[in-house]
mmCIF file of C-alpha atoms in Angstrom:
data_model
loop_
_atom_site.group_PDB
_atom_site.id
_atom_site.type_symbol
_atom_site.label_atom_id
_atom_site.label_comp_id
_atom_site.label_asym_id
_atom_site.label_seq_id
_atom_site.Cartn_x
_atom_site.Cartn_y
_atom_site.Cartn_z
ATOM 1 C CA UNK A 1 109.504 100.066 85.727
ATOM 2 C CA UNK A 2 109.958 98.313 82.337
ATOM 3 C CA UNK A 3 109.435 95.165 82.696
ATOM 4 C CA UNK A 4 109.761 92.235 85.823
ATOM 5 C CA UNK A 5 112.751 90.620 86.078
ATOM 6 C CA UNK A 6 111.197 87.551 85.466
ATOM 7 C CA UNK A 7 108.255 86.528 84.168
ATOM 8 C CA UNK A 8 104.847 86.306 86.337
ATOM 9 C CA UNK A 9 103.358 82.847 87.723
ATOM 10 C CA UNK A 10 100.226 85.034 89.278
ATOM 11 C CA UNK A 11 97.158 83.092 88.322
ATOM 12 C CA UNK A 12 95.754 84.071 85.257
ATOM 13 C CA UNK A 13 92.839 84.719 86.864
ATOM 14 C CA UNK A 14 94.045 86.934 89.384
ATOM 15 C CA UNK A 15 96.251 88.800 86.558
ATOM 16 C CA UNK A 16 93.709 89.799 84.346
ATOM 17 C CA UNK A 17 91.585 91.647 87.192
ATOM 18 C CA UNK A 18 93.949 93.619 88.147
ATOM 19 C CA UNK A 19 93.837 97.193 86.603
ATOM 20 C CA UNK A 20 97.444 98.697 86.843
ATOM 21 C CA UNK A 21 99.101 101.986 86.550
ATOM 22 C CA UNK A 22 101.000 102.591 83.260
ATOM 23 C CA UNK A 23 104.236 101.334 84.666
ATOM 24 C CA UNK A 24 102.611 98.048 85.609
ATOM 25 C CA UNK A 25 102.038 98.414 89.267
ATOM 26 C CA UNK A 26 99.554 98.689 91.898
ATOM 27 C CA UNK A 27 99.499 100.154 95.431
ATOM 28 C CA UNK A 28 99.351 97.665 98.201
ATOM 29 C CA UNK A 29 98.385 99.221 101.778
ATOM 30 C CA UNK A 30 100.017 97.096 104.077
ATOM 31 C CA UNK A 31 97.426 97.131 107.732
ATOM 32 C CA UNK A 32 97.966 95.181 111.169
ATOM 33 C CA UNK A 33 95.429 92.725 110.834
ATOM 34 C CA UNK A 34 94.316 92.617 114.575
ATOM 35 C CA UNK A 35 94.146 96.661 115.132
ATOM 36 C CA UNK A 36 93.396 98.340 111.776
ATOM 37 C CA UNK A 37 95.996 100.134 111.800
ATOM 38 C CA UNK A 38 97.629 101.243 108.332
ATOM 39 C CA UNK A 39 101.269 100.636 108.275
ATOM 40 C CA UNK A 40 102.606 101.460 104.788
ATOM 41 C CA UNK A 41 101.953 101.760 101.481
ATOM 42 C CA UNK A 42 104.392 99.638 98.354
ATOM 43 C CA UNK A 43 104.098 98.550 95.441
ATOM 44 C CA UNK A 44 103.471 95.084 93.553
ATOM 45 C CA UNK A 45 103.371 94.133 90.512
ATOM 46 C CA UNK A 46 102.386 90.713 89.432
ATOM 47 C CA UNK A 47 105.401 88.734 90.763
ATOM 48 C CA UNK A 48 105.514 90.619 94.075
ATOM 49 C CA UNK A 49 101.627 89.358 94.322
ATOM 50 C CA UNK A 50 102.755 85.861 93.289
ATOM 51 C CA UNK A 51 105.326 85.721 95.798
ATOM 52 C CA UNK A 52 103.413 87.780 98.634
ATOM 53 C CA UNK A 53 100.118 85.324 98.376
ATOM 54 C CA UNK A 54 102.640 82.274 97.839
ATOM 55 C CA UNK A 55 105.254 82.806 100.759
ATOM 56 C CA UNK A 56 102.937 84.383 103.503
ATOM 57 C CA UNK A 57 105.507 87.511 103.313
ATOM 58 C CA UNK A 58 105.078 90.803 101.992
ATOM 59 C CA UNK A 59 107.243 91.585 98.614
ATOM 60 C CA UNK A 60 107.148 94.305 97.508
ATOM 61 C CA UNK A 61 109.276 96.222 93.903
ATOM 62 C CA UNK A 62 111.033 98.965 94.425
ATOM 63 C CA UNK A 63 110.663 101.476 92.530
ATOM 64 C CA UNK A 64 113.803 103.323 92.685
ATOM 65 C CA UNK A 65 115.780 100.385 93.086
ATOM 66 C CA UNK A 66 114.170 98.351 90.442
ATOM 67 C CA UNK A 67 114.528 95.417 92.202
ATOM 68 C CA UNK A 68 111.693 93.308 94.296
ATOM 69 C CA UNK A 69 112.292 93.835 98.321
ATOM 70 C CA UNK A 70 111.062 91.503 100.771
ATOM 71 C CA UNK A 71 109.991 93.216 103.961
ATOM 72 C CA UNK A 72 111.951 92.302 107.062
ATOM 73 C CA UNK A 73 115.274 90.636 104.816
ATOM 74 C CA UNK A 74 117.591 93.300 106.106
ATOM 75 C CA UNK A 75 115.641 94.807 108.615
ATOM 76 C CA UNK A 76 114.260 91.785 110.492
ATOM 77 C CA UNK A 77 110.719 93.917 110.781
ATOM 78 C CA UNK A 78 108.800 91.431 109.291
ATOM 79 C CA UNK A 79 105.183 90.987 107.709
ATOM 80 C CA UNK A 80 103.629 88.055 108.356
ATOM 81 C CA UNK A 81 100.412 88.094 105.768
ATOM 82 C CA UNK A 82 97.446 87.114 107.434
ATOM 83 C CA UNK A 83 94.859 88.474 104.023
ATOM 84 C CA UNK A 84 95.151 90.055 100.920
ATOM 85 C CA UNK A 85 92.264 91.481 99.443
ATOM 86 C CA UNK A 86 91.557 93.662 96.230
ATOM 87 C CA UNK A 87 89.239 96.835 96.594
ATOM 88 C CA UNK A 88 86.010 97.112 94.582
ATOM 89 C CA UNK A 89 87.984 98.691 91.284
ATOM 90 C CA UNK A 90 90.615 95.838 91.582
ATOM 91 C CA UNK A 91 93.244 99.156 91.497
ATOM 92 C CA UNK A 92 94.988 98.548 95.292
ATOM 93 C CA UNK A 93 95.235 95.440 96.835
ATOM 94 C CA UNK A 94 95.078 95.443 100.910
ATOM 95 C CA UNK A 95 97.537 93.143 102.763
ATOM 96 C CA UNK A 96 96.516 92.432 106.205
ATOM 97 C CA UNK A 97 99.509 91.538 108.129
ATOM 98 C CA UNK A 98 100.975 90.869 111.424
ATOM 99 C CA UNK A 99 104.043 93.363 111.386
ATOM 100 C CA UNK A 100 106.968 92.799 113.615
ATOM 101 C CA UNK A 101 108.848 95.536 114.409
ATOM 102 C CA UNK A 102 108.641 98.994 112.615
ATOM 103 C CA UNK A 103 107.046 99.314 109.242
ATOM 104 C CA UNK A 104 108.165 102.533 108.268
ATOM 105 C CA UNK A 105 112.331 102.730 106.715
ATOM 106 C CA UNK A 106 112.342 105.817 109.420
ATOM 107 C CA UNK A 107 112.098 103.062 112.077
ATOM 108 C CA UNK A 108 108.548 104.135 113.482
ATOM 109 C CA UNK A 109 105.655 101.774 113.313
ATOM 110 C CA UNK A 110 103.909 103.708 110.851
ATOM 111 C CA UNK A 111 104.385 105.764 108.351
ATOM 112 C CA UNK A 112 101.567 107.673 108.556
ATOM 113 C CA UNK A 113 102.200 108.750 112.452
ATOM 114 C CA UNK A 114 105.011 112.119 111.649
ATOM 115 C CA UNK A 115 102.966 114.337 109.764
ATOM 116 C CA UNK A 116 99.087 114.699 110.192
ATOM 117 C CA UNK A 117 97.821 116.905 108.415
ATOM 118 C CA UNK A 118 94.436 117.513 109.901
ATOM 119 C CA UNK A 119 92.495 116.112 112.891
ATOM 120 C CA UNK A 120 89.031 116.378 112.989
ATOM 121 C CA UNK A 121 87.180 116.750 116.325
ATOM 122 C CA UNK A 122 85.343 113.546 117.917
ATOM 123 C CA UNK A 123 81.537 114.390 117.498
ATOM 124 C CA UNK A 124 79.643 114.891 120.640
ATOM 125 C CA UNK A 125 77.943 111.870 122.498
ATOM 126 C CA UNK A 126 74.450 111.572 120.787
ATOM 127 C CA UNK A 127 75.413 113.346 117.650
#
């Protein structure tokens, strides 16, 4: 990404906290707010946190469309934002939502459901 489309009306405030990766981004875990489960991961840059903390939706910019995408416009699998919070480095914001219908472009609910990698086993009671 080169540059937003438009210019940013993030406050200030917010903006200058935010530590972002050379192409001006950050990663924004999108998580059901009432289970804790992790939905998705996009990215945001200013405007798309401007407009997500404005318009109680999650928009997001695409990278390889270079364009900003606002979850649920074509798909109808919406996020309703219920927090958004920025981790201790201010490097990845968290967006607590209330996601209706998939999250994933696959159509599953997740996208972190199709390919586990590792499982570890529960620990024993007491332990």
């Amino acid at each position: 990404m080169t540059a937003s489309p438009q210019p940013s009306s993030l406050d200030p405030e917010i903006a200058a906290r935010l530590k972002r990766s050379a192409d001006g981004l950050v990663p924004a875990i999108a998580q059901q707010y009432d289970t804790g489960e992790v939905l998705m991961l996009g990215w945001m840059d200013d405007e798309a946190l401007h407009r997500t903390l404005t318009t109680g939706r999650c928009t997001y910019w695409s990278r390889s469309r270079q364009e900003y995408w606002v979850k649920g416009d074509t798909s109808g699998h919406f996020q309703h934002v219920k927090s958004v919070a920025l981790d201790c480095d201010a490097d990845t914001v968290l967006v607590r939502v209330d996601q209706v219908g998939a999250a994933c472009h696959t159509g599953t609910r997740t996208c972190f459901d199709t390919d586990v990698l590792a499982v570890a086993d529960a620990p024993a009671p007491g332990q």
